[in-house]
mmCIF file of C-alpha atoms in Angstrom:
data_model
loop_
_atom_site.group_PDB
_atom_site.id
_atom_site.type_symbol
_atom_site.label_atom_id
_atom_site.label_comp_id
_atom_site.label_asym_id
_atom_site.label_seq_id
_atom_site.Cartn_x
_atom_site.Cartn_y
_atom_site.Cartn_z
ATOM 1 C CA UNK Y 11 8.272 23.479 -16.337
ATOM 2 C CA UNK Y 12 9.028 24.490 -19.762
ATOM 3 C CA UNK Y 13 10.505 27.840 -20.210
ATOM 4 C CA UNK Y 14 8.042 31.197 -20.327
ATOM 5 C CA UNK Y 15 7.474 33.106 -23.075
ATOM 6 C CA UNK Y 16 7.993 37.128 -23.303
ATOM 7 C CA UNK Y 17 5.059 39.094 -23.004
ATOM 8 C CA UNK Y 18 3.599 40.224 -26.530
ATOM 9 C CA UNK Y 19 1.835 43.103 -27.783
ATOM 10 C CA UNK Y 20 -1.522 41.786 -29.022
ATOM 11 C CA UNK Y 21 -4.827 42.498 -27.195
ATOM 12 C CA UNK Y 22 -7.322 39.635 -26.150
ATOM 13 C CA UNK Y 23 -9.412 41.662 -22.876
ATOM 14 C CA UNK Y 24 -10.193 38.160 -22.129
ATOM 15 C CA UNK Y 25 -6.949 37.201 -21.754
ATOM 16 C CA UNK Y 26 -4.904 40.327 -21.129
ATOM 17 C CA UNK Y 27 -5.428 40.774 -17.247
ATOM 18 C CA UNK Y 28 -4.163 36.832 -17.359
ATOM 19 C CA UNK Y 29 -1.320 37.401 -19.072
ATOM 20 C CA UNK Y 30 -0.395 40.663 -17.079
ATOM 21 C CA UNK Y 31 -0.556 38.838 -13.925
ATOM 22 C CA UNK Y 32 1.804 35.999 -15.630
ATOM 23 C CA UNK Y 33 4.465 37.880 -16.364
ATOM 24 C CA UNK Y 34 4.752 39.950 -13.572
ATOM 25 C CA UNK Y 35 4.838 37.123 -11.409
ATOM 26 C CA UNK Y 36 7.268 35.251 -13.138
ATOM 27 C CA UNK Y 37 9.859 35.340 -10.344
ATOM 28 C CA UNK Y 38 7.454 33.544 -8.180
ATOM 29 C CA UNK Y 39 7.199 30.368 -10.546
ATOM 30 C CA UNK Y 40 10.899 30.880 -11.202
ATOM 31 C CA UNK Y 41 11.897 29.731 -7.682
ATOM 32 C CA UNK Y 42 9.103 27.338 -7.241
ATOM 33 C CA UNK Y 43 9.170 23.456 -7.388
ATOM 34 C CA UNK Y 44 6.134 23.441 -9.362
ATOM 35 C CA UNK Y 45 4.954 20.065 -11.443
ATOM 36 C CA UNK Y 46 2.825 20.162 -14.501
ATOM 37 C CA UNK Y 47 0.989 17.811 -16.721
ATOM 38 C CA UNK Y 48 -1.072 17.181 -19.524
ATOM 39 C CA UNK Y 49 -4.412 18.284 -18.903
ATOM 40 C CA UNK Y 50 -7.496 15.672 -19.599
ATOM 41 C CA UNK Y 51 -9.833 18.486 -19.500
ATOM 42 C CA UNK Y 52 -11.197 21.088 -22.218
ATOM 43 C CA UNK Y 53 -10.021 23.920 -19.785
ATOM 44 C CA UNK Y 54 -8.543 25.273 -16.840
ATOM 45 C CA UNK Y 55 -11.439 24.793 -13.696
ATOM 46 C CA UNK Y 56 -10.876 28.348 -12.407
ATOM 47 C CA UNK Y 57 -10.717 30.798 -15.121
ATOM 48 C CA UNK Y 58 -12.874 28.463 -17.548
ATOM 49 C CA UNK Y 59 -10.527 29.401 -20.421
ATOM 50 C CA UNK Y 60 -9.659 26.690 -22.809
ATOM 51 C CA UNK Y 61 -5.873 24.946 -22.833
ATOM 52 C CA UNK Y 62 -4.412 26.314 -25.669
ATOM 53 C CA UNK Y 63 -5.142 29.425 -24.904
ATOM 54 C CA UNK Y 64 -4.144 30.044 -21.388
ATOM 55 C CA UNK Y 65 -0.318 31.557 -20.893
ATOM 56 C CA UNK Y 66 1.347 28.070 -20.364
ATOM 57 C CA UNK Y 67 -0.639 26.211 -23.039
ATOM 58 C CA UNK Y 68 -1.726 22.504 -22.239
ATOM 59 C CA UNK Y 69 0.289 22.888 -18.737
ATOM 60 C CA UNK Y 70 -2.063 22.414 -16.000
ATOM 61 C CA UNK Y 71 -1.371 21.907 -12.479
ATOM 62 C CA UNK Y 72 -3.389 18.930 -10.335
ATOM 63 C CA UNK Y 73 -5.073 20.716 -7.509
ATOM 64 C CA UNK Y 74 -7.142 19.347 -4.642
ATOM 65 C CA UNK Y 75 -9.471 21.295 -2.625
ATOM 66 C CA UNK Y 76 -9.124 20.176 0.563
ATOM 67 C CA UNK Y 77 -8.220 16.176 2.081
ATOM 68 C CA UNK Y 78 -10.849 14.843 0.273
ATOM 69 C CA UNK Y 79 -12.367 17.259 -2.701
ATOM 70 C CA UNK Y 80 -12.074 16.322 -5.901
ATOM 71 C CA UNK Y 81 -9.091 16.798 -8.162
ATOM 72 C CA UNK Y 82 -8.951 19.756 -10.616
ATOM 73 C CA UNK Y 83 -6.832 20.977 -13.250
ATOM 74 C CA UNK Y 84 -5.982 24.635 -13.317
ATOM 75 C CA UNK Y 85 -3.774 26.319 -14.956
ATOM 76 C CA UNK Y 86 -0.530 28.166 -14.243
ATOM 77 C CA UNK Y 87 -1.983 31.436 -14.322
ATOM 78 C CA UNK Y 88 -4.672 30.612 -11.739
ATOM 79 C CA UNK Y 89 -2.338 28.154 -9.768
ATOM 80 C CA UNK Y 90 0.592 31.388 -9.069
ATOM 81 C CA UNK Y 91 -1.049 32.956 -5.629
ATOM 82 C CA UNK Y 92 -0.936 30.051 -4.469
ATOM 83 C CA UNK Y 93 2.713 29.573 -4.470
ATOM 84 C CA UNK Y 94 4.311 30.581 -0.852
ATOM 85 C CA UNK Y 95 7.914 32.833 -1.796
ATOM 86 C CA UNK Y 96 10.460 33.085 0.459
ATOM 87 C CA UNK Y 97 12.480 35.609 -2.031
ATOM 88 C CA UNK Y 98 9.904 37.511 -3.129
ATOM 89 C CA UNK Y 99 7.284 38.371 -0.083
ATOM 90 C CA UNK Y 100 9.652 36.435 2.617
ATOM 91 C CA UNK Y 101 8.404 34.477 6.063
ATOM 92 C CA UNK Y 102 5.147 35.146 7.127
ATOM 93 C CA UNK Y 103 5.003 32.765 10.278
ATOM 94 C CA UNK Y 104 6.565 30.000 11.851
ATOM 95 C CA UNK Y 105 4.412 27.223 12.575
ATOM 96 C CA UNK Y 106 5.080 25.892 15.281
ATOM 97 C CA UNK Y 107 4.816 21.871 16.492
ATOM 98 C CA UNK Y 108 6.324 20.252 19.111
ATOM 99 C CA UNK Y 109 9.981 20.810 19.097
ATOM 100 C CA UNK Y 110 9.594 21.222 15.261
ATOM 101 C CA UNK Y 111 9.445 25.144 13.519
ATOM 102 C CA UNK Y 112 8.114 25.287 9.890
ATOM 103 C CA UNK Y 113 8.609 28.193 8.173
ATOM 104 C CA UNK Y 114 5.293 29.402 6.141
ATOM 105 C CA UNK Y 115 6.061 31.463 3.570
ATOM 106 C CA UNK Y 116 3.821 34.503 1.866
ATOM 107 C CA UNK Y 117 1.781 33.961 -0.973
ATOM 108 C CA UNK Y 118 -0.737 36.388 -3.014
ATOM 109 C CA UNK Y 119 -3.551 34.874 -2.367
ATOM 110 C CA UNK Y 120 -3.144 34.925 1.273
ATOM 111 C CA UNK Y 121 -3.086 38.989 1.497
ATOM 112 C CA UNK Y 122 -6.152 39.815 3.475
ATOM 113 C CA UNK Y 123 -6.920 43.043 2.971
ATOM 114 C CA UNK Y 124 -4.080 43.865 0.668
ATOM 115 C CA UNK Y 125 -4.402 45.087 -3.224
ATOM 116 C CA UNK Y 126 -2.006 45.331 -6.373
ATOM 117 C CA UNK Y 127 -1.591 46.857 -9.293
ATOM 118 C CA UNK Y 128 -0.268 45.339 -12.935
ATOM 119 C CA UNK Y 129 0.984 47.969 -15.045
ATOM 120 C CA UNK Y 130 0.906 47.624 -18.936
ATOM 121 C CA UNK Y 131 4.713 46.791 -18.888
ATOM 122 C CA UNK Y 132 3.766 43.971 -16.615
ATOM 123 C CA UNK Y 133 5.360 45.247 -13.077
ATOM 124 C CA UNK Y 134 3.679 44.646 -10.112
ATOM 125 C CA UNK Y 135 3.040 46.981 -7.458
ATOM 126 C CA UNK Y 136 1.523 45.374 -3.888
ATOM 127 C CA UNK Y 137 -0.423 47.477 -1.156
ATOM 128 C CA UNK Y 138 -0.322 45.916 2.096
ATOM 129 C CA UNK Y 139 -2.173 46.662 5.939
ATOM 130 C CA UNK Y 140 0.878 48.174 8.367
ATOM 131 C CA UNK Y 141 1.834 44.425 9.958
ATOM 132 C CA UNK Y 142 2.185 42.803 6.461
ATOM 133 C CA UNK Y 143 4.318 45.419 5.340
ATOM 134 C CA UNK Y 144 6.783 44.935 8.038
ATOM 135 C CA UNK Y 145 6.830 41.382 7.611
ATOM 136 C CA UNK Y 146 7.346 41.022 3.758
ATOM 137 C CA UNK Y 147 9.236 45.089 3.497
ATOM 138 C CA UNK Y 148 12.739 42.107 3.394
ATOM 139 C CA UNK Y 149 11.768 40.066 0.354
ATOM 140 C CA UNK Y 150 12.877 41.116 -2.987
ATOM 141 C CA UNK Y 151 9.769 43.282 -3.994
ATOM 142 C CA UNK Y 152 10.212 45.191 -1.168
ATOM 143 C CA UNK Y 153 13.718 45.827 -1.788
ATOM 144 C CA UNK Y 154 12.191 46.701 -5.223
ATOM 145 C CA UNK Y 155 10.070 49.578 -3.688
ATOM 146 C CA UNK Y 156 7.121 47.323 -5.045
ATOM 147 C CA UNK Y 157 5.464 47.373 -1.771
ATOM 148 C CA UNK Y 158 3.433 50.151 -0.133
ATOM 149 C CA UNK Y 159 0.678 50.766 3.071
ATOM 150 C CA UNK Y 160 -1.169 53.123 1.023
ATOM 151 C CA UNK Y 161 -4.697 52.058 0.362
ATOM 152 C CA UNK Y 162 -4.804 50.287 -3.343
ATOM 153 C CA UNK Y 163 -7.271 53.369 -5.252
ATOM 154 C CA UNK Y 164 -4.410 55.907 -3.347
ATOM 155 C CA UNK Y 165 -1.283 53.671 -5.469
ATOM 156 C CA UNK Y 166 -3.090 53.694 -8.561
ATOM 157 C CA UNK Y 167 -3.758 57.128 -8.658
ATOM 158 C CA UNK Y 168 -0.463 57.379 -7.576
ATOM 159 C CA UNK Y 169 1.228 55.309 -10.258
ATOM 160 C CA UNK Y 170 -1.695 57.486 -12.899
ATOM 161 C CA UNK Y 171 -0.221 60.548 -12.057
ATOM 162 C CA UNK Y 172 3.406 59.455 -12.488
ATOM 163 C CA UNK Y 173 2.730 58.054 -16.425
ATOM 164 C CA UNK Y 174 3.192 54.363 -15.144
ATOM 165 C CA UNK Y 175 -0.149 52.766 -16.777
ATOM 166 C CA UNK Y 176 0.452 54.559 -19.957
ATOM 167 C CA UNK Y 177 -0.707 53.485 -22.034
ATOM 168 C CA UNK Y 178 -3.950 53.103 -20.556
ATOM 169 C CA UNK Y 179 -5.431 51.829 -23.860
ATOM 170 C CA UNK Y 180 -3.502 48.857 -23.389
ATOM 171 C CA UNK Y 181 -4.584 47.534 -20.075
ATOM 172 C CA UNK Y 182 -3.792 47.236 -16.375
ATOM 173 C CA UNK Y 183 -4.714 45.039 -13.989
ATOM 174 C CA UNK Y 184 -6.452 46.617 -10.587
ATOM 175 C CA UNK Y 185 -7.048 44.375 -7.241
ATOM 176 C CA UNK Y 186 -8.600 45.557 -4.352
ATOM 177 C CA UNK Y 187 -8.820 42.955 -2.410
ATOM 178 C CA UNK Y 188 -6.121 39.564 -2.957
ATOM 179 C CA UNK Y 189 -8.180 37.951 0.201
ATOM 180 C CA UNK Y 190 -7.896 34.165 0.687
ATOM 181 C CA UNK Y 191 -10.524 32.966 -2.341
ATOM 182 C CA UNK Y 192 -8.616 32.894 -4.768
ATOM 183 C CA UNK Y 193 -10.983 31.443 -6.945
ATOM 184 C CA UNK Y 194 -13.299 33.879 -6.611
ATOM 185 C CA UNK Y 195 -10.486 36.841 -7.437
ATOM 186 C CA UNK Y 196 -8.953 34.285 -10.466
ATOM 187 C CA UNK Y 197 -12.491 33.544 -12.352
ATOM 188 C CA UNK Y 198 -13.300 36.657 -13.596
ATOM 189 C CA UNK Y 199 -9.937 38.753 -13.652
ATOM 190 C CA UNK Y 200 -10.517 42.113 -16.041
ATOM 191 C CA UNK Y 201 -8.081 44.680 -17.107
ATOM 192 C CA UNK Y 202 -8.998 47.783 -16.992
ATOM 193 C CA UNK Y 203 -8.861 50.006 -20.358
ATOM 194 C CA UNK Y 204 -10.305 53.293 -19.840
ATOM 195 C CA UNK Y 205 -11.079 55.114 -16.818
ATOM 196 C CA UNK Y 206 -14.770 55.147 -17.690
ATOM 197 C CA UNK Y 207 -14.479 51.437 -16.310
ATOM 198 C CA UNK Y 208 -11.888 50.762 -13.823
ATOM 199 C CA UNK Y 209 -12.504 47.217 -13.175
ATOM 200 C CA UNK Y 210 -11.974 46.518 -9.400
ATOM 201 C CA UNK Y 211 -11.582 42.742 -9.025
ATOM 202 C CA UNK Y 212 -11.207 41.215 -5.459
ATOM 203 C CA UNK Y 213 -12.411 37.881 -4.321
ATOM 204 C CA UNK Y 214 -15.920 38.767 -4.361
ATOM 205 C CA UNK Y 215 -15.413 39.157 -7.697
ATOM 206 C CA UNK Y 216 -15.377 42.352 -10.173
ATOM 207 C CA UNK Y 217 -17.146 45.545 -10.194
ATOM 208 C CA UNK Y 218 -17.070 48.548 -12.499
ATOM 209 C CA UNK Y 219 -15.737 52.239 -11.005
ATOM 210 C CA UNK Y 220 -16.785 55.129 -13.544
ATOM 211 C CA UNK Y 221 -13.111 57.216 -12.414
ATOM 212 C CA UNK Y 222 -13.354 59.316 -15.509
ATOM 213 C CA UNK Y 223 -16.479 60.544 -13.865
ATOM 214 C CA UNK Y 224 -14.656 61.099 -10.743
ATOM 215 C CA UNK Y 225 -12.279 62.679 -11.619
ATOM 216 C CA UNK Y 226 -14.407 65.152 -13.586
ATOM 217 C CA UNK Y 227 -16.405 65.736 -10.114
ATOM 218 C CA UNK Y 228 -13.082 66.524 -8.558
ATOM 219 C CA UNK Y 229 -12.404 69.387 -11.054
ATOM 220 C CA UNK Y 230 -15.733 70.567 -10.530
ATOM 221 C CA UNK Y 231 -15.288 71.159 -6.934
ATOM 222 C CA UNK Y 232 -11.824 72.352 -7.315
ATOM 223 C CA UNK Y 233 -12.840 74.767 -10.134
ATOM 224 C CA UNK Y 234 -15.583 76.063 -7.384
ATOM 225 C CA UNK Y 235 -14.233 76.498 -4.456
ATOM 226 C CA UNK Y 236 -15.308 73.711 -3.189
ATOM 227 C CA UNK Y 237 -12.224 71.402 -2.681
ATOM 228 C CA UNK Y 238 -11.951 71.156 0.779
ATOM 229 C CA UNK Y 239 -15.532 69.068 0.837
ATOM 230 C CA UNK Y 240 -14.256 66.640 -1.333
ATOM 231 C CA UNK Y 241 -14.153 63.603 1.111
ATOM 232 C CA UNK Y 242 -16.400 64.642 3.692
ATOM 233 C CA UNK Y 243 -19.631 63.218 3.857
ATOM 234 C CA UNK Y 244 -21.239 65.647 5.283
ATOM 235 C CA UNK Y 245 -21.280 67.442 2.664
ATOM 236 C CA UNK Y 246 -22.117 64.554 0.391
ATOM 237 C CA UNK Y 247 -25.336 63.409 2.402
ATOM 238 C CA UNK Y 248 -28.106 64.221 0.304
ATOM 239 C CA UNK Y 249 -26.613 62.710 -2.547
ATOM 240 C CA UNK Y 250 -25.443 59.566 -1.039
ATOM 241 C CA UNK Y 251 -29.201 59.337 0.649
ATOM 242 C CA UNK Y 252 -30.507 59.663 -2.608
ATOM 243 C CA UNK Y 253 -27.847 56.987 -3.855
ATOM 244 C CA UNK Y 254 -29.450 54.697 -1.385
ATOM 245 C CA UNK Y 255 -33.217 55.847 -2.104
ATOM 246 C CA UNK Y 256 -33.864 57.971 0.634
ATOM 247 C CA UNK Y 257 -34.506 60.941 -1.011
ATOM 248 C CA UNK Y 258 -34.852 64.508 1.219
ATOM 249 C CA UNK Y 259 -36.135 66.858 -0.852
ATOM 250 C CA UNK Y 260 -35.333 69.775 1.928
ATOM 251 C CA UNK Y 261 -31.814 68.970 2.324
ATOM 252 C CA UNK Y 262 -30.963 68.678 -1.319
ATOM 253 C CA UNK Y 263 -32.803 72.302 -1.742
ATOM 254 C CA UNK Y 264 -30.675 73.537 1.241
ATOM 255 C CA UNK Y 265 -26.790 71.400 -0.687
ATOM 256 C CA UNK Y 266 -28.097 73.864 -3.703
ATOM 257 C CA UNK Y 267 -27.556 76.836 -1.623
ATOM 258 C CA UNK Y 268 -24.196 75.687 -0.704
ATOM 259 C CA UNK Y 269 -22.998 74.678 -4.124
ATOM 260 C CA UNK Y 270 -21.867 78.071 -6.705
ATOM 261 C CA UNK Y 271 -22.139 76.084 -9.673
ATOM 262 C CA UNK Y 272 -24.771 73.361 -8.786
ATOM 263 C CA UNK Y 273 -26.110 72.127 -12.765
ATOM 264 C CA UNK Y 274 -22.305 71.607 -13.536
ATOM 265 C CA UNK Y 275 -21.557 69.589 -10.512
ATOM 266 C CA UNK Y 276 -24.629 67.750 -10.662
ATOM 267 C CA UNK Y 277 -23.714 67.094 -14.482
ATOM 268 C CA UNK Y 278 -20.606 65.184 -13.772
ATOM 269 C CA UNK Y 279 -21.467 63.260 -10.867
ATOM 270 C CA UNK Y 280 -20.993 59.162 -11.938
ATOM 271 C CA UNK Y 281 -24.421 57.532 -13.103
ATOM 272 C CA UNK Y 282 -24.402 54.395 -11.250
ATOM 273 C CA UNK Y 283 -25.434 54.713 -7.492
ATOM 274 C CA UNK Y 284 -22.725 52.647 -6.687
ATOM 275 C CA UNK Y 285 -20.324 54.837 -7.488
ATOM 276 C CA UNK Y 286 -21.973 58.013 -5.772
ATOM 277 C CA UNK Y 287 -21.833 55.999 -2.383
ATOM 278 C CA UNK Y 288 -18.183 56.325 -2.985
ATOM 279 C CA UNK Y 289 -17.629 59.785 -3.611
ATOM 280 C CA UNK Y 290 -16.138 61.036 -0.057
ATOM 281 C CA UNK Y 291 -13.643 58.154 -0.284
ATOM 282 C CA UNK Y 292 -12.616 58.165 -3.962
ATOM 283 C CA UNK Y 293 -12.728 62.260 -4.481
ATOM 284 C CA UNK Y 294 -10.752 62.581 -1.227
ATOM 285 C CA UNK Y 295 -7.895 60.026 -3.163
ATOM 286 C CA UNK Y 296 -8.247 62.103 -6.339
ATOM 287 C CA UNK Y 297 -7.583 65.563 -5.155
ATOM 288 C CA UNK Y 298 -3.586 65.084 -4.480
ATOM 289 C CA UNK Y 299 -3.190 64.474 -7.665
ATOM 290 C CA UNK Y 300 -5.758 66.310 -9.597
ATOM 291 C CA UNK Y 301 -4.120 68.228 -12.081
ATOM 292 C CA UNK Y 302 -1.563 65.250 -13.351
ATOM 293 C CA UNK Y 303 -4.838 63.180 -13.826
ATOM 294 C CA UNK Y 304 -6.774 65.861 -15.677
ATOM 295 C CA UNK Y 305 -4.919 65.062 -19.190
ATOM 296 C CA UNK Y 306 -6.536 61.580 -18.650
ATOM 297 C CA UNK Y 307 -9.574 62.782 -18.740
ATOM 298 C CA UNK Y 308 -11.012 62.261 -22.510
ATOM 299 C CA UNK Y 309 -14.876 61.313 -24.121
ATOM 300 C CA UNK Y 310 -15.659 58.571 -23.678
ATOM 301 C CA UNK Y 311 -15.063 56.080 -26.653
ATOM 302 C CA UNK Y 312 -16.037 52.707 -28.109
ATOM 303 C CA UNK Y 313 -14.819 50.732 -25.137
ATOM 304 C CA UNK Y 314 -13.675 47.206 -25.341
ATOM 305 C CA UNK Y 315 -13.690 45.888 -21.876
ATOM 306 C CA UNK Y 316 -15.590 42.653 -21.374
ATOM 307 C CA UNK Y 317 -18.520 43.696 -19.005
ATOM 308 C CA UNK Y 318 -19.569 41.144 -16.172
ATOM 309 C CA UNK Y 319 -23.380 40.653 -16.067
ATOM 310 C CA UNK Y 320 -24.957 42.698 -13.124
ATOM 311 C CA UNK Y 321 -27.737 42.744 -11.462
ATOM 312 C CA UNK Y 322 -30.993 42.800 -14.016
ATOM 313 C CA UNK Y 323 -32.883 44.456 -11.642
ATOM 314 C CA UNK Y 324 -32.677 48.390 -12.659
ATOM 315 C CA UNK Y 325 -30.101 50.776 -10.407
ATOM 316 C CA UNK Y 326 -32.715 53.103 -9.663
ATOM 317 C CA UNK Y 327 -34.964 50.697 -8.130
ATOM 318 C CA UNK Y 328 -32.203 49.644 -5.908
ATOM 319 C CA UNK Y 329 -31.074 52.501 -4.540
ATOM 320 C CA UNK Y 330 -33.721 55.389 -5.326
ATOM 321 C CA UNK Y 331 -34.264 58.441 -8.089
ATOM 322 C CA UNK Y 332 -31.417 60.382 -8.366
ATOM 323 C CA UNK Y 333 -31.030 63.660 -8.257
#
């Protein structure tokens, strides 16, 4: 495999999140057997992005789906979670046969469960459940303090607060899920560019988080008193019933009683129902670090992001009039 290039400064949001994820998981490829060719195709079968424009140009890597699927090309970018590391995660399992032990190694896109985060300067940073943790805490990114149990919204508010994704403006990557379909985590991978849209990719895909808005919401309840209620749904109900288009007309009257300041809440509250059926969980993740995430907190500009097609069918039908 020919030698990788450095990371550069220009901006493609089609291709940043890609090359993020490249570079940070160079040392992966580094100590992997891994044999390219010469693609026949116009472009790489996951991400759908033509050869001479993927990180590795016109280096793809032959890649069966099962005994007997058909062979695809796809290339290096796409191919690197599935590479098992012995340095860099460590054993996950022995498999055992007979008299025979095989050691199986970790890979990314075996993490069920787990999430990461790509900072701007390309570092990764991996959140794992409790048992992977322990078993991968060895390898060289958890000698590296890369790895964490903390859920993967708590480590990138986390890594926020502490300046690492500065500058925003030129992208992170955000995974919430690594899972097991890797295609389906690989196809569509966004970088996030402004908090107005954190882009949450996962296998299922990628969805759109308005955390500016969140955030905002946080200082609202903090500013009134109110801070304690963050997370607790509860509190939250008539909202999130609304959110899901079961509107009570008597309990929102009586969460207006409750609320000092109820217009200015209400005012910064996200848009998209969505993101209101997440408020206990995201607001209660905010609040540690509320005032170092305050300075990110800006109006909202011309964004760049590319923006996955959703749903045609209006939010409001889905999930009911908002209050």
């Amino acid at each position: 495999m020919k030698e990788e290039a450095p990371l550069h400064s220009s901006f493609n949001p089609r291709h940043r999140a890609y090359q993020l994820l490249y570079h940070a998981t160079h040392p992966l490829r580094r100590s992997a057997f891994i044999s390219t060719l010469t693609p026949n195709t116009p472009s790489c079968a996951c991400c759908d992005r033509r050869w001479a424009d993927v990180e590795a140009p016109f280096q793809a890597i032959e890649y069966r789906y099962g005994k007997n699927g058909e062979t695809e090309y796809v290339c290096l970018s796409c191919y690197t979670p599935r590479i098992a590391s012995q340095e860099m995660l460590g054993l996950e399992r022995l498999n055992v046969t007979g008299n025979t032990r095989t050691p199986i190694y970790g890979k990314l896109g075996m993490l069920v469960g787990s999430g990461g985060i790509i900072t701007p300067k390309a570092e990764l940073y991996l959140t794992l459940p409790p048992k992977l943790f322990e078993k991968y805490r060895q390898g060289e990114w958890g000698q590296q303090s890369r790895l964490s149990t903390e859920k993967p919204l708590t480590r990138l508010l986390a890594l926020l607060a502490q300046g690492e994704l500065d500058p925003i403006s030129e992208g992170f990557v955000y995974i919430e899920n690594w899972g097991r379909k890797v295609d389906g985590l690989m196809r569509h991978l966004t970088p996030t560019t402004s908090l107005h849209e954190l882009w949450c990719n996962s296998e299922s895909g990628v969805s759109a988080l308005d955390l500016h808005a969140m955030i905002m919401t946080a200082k609202q309840l903090s500013e009134q008193g109110l801070t304690v209620q963050a997370d607790r749904i509860t509190f939250w109900k008539p909202i999130l019933d609304a959110a899901q288009g079961q509107r009570d007309d008597k309990a929102f009257a009586e969460w207006l009683e409750k609320v000092p300041k109820p217009e200015s809440l209400l005012q910064t509250l996200p848009a998209d129902p969505f993101d209101r059926l997440k408020l206990p969980a995201v607001l209660g993740a905010i609040m540690p670090h509320l005032q170092a995430l305050l300075p990110y907190c800006r109006p909202l500009a011309v964004e760049t992001n590319p923006a996955p097609q959703r749903d045609a069918t209006p939010d409001t039908q889905r999930q009911g009039t908002l209050f």
